[in-house]
Each structure stands twice: as structure tokens, then as C-alpha cells.
Coordinates of C-alpha atoms in Angstrom, one line a residue:
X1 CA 132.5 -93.9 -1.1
X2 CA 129.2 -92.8 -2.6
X3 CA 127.0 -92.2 -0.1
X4 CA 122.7 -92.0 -0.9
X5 CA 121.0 -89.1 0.1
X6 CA 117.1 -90.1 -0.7
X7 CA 116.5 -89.5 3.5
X8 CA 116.2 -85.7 2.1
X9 CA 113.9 -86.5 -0.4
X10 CA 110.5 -84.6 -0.6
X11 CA 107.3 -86.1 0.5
X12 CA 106.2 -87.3 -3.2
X13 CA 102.7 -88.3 -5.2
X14 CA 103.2 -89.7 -8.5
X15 CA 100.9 -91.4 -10.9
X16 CA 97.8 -90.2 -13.3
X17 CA 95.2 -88.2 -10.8
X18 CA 98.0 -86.9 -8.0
X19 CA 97.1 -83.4 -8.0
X20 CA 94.3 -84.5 -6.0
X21 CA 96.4 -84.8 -2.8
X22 CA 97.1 -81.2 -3.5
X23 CA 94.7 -78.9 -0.8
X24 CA 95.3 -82.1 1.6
X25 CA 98.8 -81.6 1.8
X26 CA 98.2 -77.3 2.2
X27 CA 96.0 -78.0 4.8
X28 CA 98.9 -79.4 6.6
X29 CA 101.0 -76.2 6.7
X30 CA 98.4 -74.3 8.1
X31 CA 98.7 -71.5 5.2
X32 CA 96.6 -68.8 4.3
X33 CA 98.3 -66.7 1.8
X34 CA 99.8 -68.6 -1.0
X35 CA 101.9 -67.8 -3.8
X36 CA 101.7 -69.9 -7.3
X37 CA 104.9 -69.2 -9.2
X38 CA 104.3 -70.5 -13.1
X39 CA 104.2 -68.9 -16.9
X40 CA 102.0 -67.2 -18.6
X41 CA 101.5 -70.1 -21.3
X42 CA 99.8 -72.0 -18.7
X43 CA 97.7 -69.2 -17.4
X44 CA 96.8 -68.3 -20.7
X45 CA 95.6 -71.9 -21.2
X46 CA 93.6 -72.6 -18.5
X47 CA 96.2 -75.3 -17.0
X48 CA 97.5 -73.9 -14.2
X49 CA 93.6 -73.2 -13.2
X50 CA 93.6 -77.1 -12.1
X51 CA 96.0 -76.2 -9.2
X52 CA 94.1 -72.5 -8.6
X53 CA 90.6 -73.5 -8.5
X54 CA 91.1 -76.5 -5.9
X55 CA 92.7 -74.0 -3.7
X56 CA 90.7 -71.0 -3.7
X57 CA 87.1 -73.1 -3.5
X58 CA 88.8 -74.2 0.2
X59 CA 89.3 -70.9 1.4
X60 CA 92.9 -69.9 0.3
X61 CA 94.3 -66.7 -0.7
X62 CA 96.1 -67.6 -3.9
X63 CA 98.3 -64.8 -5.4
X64 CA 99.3 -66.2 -9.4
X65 CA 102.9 -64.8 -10.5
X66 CA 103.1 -65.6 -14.3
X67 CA 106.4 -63.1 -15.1
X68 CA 108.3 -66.7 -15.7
X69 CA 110.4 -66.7 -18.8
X70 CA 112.1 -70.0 -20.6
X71 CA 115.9 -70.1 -18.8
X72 CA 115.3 -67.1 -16.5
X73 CA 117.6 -64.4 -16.0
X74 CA 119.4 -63.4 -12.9
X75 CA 117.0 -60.1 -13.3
X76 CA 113.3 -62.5 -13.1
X77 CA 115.0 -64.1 -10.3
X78 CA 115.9 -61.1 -8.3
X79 CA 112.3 -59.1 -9.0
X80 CA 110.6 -62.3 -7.6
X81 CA 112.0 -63.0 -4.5
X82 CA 111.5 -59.0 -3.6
X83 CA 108.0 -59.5 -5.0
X84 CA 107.8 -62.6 -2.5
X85 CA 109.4 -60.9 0.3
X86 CA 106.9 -57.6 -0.1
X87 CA 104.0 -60.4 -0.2
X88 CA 103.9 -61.6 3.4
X89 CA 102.9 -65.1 2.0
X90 CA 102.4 -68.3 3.9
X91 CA 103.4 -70.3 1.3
X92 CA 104.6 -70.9 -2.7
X93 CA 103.8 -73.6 -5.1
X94 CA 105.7 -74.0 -8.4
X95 CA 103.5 -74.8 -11.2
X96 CA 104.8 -75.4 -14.7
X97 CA 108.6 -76.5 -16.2
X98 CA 112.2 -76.3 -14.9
X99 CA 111.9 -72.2 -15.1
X100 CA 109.0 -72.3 -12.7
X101 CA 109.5 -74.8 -10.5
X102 CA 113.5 -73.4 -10.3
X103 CA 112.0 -69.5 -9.5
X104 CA 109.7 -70.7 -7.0
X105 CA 112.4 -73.1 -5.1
X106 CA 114.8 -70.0 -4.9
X107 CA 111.8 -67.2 -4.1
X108 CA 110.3 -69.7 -1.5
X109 CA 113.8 -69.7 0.4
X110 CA 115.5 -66.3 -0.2
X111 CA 112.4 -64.7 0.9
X112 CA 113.7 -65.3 4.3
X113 CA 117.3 -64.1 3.5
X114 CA 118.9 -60.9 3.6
X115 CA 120.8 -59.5 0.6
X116 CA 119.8 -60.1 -3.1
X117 CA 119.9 -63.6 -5.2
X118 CA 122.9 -63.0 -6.9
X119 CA 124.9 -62.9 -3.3
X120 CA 123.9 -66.4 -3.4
X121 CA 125.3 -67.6 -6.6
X122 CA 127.5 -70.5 -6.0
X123 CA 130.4 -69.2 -8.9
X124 CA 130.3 -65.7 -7.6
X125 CA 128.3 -65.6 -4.7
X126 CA 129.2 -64.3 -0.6
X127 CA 126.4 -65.4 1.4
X128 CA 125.3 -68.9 2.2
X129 CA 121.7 -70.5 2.4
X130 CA 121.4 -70.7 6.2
X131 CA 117.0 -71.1 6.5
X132 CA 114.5 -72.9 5.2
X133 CA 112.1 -70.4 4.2
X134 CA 108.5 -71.2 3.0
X135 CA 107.0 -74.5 2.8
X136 CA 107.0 -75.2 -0.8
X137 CA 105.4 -77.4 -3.3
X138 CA 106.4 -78.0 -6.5
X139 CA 104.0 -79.5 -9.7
X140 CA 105.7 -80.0 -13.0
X141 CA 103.7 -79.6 -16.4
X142 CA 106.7 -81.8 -18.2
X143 CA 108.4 -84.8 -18.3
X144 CA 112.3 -83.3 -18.2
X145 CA 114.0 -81.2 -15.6
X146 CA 113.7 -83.3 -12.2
X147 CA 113.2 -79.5 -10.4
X148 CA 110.7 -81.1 -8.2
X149 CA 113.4 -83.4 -6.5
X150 CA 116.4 -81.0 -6.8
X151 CA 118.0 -78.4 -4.6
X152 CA 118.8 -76.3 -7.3
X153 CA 118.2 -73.5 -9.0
X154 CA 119.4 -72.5 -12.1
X155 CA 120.0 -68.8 -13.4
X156 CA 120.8 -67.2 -16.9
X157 CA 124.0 -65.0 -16.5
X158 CA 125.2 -62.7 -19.6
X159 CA 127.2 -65.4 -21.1
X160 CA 126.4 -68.4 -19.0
X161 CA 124.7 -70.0 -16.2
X162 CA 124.9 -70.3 -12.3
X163 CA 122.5 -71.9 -9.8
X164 CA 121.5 -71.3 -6.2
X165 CA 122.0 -74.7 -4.1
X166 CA 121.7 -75.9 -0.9
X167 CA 119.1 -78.8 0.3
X168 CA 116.9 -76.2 2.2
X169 CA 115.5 -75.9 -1.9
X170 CA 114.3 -78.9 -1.8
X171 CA 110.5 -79.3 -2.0
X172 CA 108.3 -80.3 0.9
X173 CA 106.0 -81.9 -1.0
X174 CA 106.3 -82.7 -4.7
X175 CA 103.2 -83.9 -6.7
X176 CA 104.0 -85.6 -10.3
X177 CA 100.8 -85.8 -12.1
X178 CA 101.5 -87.1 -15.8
X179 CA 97.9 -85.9 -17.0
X180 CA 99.3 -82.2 -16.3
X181 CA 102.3 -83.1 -19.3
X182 CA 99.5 -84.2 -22.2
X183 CA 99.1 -80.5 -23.6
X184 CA 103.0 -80.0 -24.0
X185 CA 103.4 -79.4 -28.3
X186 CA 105.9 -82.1 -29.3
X187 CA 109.4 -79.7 -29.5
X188 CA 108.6 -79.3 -26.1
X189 CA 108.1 -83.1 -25.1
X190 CA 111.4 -84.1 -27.2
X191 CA 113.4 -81.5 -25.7
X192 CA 112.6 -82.2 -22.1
X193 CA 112.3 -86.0 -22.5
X194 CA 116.4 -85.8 -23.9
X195 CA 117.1 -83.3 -20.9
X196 CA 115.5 -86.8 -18.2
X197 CA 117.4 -89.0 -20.3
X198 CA 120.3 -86.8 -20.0
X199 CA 119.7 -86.4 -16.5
X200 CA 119.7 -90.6 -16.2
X201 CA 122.9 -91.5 -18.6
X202 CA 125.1 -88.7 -16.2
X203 CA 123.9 -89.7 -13.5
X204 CA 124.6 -93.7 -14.3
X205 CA 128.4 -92.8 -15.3
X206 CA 129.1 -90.5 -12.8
X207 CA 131.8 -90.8 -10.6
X208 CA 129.6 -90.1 -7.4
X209 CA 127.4 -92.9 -8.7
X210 CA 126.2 -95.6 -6.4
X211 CA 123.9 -98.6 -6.0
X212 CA 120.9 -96.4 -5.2
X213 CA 121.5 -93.9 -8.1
X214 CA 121.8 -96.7 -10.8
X215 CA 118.6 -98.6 -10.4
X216 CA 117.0 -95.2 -10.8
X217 CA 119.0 -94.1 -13.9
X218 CA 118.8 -97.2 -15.1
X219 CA 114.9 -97.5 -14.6
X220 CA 114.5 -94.1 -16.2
X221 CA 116.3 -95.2 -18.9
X222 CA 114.0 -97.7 -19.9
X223 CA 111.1 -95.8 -19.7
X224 CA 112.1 -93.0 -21.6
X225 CA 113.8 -95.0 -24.1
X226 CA 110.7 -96.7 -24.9
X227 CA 108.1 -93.7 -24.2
X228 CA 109.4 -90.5 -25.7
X229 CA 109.2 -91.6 -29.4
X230 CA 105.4 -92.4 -28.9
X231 CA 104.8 -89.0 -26.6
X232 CA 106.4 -86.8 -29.0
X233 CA 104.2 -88.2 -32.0
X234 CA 100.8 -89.1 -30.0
X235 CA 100.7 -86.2 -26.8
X236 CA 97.3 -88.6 -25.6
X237 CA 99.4 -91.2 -25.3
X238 CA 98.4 -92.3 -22.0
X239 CA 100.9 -94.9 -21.0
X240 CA 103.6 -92.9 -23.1
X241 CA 102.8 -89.8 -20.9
X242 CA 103.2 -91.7 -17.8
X243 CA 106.0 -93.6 -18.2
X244 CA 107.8 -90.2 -19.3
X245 CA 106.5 -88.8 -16.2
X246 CA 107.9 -91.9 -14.0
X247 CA 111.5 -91.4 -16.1
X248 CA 111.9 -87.7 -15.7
X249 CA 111.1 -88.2 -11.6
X250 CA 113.5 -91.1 -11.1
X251 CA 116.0 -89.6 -13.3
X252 CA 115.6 -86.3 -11.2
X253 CA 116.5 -88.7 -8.0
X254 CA 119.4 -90.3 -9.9
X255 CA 121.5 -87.3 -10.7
X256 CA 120.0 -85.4 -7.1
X257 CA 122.4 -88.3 -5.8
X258 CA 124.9 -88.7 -8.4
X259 CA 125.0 -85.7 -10.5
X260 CA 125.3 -84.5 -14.0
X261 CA 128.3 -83.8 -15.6
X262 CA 130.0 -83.0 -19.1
X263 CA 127.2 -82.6 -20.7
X264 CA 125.4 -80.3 -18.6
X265 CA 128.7 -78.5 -18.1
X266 CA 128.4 -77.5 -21.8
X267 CA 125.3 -76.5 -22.7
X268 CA 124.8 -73.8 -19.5
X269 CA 127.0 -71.4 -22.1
X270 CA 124.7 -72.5 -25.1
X271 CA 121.5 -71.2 -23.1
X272 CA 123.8 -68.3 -21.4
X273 CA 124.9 -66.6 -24.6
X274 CA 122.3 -68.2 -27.4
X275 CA 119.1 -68.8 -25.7
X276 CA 118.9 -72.1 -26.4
X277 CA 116.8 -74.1 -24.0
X278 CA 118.5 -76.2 -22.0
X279 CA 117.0 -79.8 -22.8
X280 CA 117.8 -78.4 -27.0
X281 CA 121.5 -77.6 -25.4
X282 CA 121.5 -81.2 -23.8
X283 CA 120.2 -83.1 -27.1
X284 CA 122.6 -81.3 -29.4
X285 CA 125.6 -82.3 -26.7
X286 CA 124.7 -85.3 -26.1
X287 CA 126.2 -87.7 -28.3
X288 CA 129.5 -85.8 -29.0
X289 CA 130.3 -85.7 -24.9
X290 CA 129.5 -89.2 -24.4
X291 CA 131.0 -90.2 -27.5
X292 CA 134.4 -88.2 -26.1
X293 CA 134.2 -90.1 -23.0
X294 CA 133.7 -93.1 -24.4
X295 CA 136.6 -94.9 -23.3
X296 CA 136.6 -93.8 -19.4
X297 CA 133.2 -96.1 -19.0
X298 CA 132.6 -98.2 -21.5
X299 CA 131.1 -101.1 -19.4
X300 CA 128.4 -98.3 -18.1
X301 CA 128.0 -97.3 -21.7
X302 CA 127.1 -101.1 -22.5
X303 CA 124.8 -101.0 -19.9
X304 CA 123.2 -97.8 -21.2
X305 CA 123.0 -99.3 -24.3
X306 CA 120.5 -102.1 -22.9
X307 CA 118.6 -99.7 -21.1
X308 CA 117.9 -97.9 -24.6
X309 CA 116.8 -101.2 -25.9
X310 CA 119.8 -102.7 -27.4
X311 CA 121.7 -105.5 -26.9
X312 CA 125.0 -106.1 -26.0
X313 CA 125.3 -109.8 -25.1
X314 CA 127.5 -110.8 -28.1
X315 CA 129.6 -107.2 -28.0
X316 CA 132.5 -106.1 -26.5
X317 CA 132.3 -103.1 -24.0
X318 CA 134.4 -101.3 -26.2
X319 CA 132.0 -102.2 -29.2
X320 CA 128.6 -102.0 -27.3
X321 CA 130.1 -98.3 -26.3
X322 CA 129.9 -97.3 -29.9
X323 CA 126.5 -99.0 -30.6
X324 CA 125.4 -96.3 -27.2
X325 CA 126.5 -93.1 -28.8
X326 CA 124.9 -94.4 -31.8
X327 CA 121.5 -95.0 -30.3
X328 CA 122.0 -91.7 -28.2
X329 CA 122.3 -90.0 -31.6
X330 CA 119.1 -92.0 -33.1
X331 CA 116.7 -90.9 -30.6
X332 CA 117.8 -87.4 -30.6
X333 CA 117.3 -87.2 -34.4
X334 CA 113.9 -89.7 -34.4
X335 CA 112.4 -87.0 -31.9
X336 CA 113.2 -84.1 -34.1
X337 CA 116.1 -81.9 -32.3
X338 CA 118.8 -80.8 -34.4
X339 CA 121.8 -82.8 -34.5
X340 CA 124.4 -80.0 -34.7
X341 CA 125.1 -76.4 -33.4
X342 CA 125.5 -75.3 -36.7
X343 CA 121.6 -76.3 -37.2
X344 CA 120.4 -74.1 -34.3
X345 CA 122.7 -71.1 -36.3
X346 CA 125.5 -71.2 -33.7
X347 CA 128.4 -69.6 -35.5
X348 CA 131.7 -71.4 -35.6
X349 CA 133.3 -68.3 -34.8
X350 CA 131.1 -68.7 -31.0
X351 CA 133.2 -71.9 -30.0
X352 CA 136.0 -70.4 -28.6
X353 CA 133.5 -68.4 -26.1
X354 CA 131.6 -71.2 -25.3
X355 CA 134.9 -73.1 -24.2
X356 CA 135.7 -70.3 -22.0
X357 CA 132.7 -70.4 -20.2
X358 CA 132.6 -74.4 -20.5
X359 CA 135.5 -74.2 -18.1
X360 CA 134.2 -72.5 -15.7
X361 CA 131.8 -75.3 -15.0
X362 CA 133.6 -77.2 -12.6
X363 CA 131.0 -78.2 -10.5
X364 CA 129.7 -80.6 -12.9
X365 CA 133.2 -81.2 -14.6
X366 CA 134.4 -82.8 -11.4
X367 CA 131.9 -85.8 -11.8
X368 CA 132.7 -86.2 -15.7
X369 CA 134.4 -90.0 -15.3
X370 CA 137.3 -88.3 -18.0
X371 CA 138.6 -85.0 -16.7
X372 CA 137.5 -82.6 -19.0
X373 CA 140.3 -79.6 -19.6
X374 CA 139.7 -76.2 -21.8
X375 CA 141.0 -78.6 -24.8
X376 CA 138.5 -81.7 -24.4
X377 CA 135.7 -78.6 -24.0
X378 CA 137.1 -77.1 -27.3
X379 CA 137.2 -80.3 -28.8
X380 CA 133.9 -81.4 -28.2
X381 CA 132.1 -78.1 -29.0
X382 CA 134.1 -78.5 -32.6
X383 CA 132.5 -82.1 -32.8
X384 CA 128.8 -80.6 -32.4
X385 CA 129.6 -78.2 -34.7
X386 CA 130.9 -80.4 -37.3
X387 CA 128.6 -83.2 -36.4
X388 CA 131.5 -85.7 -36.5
X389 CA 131.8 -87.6 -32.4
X390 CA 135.5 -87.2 -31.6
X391 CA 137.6 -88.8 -28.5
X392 CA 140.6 -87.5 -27.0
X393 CA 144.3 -87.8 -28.5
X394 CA 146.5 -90.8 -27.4
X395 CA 147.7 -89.8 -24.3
X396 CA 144.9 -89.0 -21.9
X397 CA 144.3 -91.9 -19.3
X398 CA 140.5 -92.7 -18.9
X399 CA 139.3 -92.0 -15.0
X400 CA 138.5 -95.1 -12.8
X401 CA 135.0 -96.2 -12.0

């Protein structure tokens, strides 16, 4: 039984113009000291000034931390929270992508905990998330990660990646403002617009999936499918940028419900031991997980496929599954991501590394509607290296969904 959890959703403002109901919602909290967690792109820009500004011309303290790097370390994570903890703040806003908004869920909570951030890891960790710590709010400056409605956050390990979860992450109040995305460079825009869509095609074939989570993964589908093209070629694209920023934020809420899987599970150990961000990992895994899965949900993949703008009225689910992977493939190429892991100068002889750490994944394995084993991990890694989508030998019986 799937059961919805939206009831511990954030207090949310979406649409062109929401930062405004920024210093409102402060003023609610009573703070005085505030902390805005972001990186030092947007500083240096002058972006991260449109959440500043407001806040200091009403009276606030506001401390900027800009020490955010792209897929943070264990390390950034640990010297923030102390930083957080020696502040005495009242409160922390996230400004910026997944890295930010991720660093400022975990230093807004573990500021209130004893011990250090990697006790909390959940492969590794000893000590459990018991308090809520500071009211936070989170502002993403990209269409992609879903941070803003997530209890998660995720860490770079030396070969992998690990995240801190529990719901007391969750934002208070998260404000989706699609003018904020319209400076992201194109690499950027394709690489976090696959990582939504990722987030969406999971979520819809996911084995915790229910009614609630596919309307929204299904909905954010279709709005990426038909937006990201136009948002990586025109960034002033204003419908393009909004209907990206609509897709990433109900694709967040999808797989907050239903989760990610295979995919997800796979490219942690590309960004742990290559660097590679994670919506470049997702877009280069993509098409060769869900084309090895293929067969354990094909009528989801046909519905997929209409979400992407195709048609499958006069296909077979078995045929219209094909056309998905196809189409999956097309947009990841049309938006200009490298289509294999020898492209990004993975070396063949990295596979068998990645697999191990693949395996350890099994968090988001166990919602993969095919049980993935070390062999389907190997397999599929081979596939994005080769650039030839695979499935699994005769034998292995497709899950139930």
C-alpha cells in the first residue's frame, strides 16, 4: 500500500514574482540573526543580492556563507554546521542549487545536534535525527534537484555518496521563483532539467508509486518535455523558464513520495569518484537503466512515452516501451549532454568500481520495479560505456506493479 505523504509538505510560493513573500514569511519566525547558505557564483553575480537586500532593508542581521562547492564533500558539510553552531543564528535560508539548498537543510538541523555530520550518515551513520532545528527556507536558482521539497541531503564520500534524511529537513517554507533560474548558462539548464525529469520517470515507475505521486510525475513530465529544449537554447524564455520551474517542483513532490531509484542509485559513484555532477550522471544513465528495466513496466513506460509527447495509441506496451528509451535518449542528446561515459573520459577500466559502489545503494535499489543485483549494475554501466541499451538475460522475472 502506498501511502501519500504531501501532509508534510512545506508551506510553498511558486510562480514568476514569489520571492516577494520572502521577509513576510521571516517576519513570522520572529528571527533576528539569519544565515544565507549559497555559492559564490551567485554572490559574485549579484543574484543572491535579490534575497539579501530585501532582508537587511527590514532590519535583519543577515550572515552570507558562500564556501558551497558543486556535489559537496562530507568536509563543506561538516565545517558548516560547526560554522552554524558557533553562529548563534535565528535562522537559515538556502539560496542557489541542489548543493546549497542540501548544505543549508542539514546545517539548519544539525546545528541543534550533538556529534558531527558524518554520525548521521544513513550508510555509516550511529546517531539519529531527533530535533527540528532552525526554521528554514529554501530558494532554488534552477529548475532540477526538488531540494526545496525533500528531506534529504546529499554528501560526496571518497568514492560515493551518502545523504542525511529524516523529514525534520524538510523546509518550512519553500519559495520557487522561476525569474531567479533565467541566468543559469545552458550546460547548467540541460543538466538539471534531465536530473527533474529523472526525478519524475522514477518516481512514476517506482514501486512505492501511488495515485498522488503520478499526477505529479506525470504533470512534470509534460512540462519539461516540452520546456527544456526551448530553456536550454533561449534562457529568456519566459514561459519555458516557468514551466521548467513548475516540472522540477512537482517532480521534487513526486519522488519525495515515491522515490528514485536505479538510476539515481548509479550515478552517486559517478559524482563520488569522477566529479561528475549529478543531473550529467542522471542524463548519461538515463536511457541505458530504463532501457534495462524495460520489461518490469512497460505499461508505465508507454505512459511516459505520452507524457514526452509521443504517442502510443496504435503501439503495444512492449513497443511503445522502446519508442520511451528512444525519446529519453533524444532529449538527452537535443540538450547537449554526452550520451556515454566514455564521452565524459570515464575509463572502462572504472566500471568495475563503480559497480561496487553501485551496490551499495540499496536505498534506492529497493524501489527499482526490476531488482537490480551487482550483475544488472555491471551490465548497465557497460551499456553507458558502450552506448549500446541492454536488458537482462532470459531468466530474470520482471517485478510486479
Amino acid at each position: 500500500m502506498s501511502i501519500s505523504r504531501l501532509a508534510f509538505q512545506p508551506l510553498s510560493f511558486t510562480g514568476w514574482g514569489s520571492l516577494e513573500n520572502l521577509v513576510p514569511e521571516v517576519k513570522k519566525y520572529q528571527a533576528e540573526k539569519i544565515l544565507v547558505v549559497t555559492d559564490p557564483m551567485l554572490a559574485k553575480i549579484g543574484l543572491v543580492d535579490k534575497v539579501t537586500e530585501p532582508l537587511k532593508e527590514s532590519g535583519y542581521e543577515v550572515i552570507l556563507y558562500t564556501e558551497v562547492v558543486p556535489e559537496p564533500p562530507l568536509e563543506t558539510g561538516e565545517k558548516l554546521v560547526a560554522f552554524t553552531k558557533e553562529g548563534a543564528f535565528d535562522m537559515v535560508v538556502g539560496v542557489g542549487g541542489g548543493s546549497a539548498l542540501d548544505l543549508a537543510k542539514l546545517a539548519a538541523v544539525l546545528a541543534v545536534h550533538e556529534g558531527s555530520a558524518a554520525d548521521y550518515l544513513n550508510l555509516s551513520g550511529s546517531r539519529k535525527v531527533e530535533k527540528k532545528g532552525l526554521p528554514k527556507i529554501l530558494i532554488p536558482t534552477t529548475s532540477g534537484t526538488g531540494s526545496e521539497v525533500t528531506n534529504i541531503s546529499v554528501l560526496s564520500l571518497e568514492t560515493t555518496k551518502d545523504v542525511v534524511t529524516h523529514d525534520h529537513l524538510l523546509a518550512d517554507v519553500a519559495i520557487v521563483d522561476p525569474e531567479l533560474t533565467v541566468s543559469v548558462p545552458p550546460r547548467v539548464t540541460a543538466a538539471t532539467g534531465i536530473d527533474a525529469l529523472t526525478h519524475a520517470v522514477e518516481a512514476y515507475v517506482s514501486v512505492n508509486a501511488s495515485p498522488v505521486s503520478d499526477g505529479l510525475a506525470l504533470q512534470a513530465i509534460r512540462l519539461i518535455a516540452r520546456s527544456l529544449r526551448k530553456a536550454v537554447q533561449d534562457g529568456n524564455d519566459k514561459q519555458a523558464r516557468m514551466d521548467m520551474s513548475s516540472g522540477s517542483y512537482m517532480a521534487g513532490l513526486a519522488f519525495f513520495n515515491a522515490g528514485v531509484a536505479g538510476v539515481h542509485a548509479l550515478a552517486y559513484p559517478l559524482g563520488g569518484q569522477f566529479h561528475l555532477a549529478h543531473g550529467e550522471s542522471n542524463a548519461v544513465l538515463l536511457p541505458y537503466v530504463m532501457g534495462y528495466i524495460r520489461n518490469s513496466c512497460q505499461t508505465r513506460m508507454a505512459d511516459i512515452l505520452n507524457a514526452l509527447g509521443g504517442n502510443s495509441s496504435f503501439l503495444s506496451d512492449e513497443e511503445a516501451s522502446y519508442k520511451c528509451v528512444e525519446e529519453l535518449e533524444r532529449l538527452v542528446k537535443d540538450v547537449g549532454i554526452p550520451a556515454t561515459l566514455s564521452e565524459f573520459n570515464i575509463p572502462e577500466s572504472a566500471l568495475e568500481s563503480l559497480t561496487q559502489d553501485g551496490v551499495k545503494q540499496k536505498r534506492l535499489l529497493a524501489r527499482s520495479p526490476l531488482p537490480l543485483e551487482e550483475n544488472d549494475i555491471r551490465e548497465i554501466y557497460r551499456a553507458a560505456f558502450t552506448g549500446k541499451v541492454t536488458e537482462p538475460q532470459t531468466g530474470t522475472v520482471p517485478a510486479a506493479h
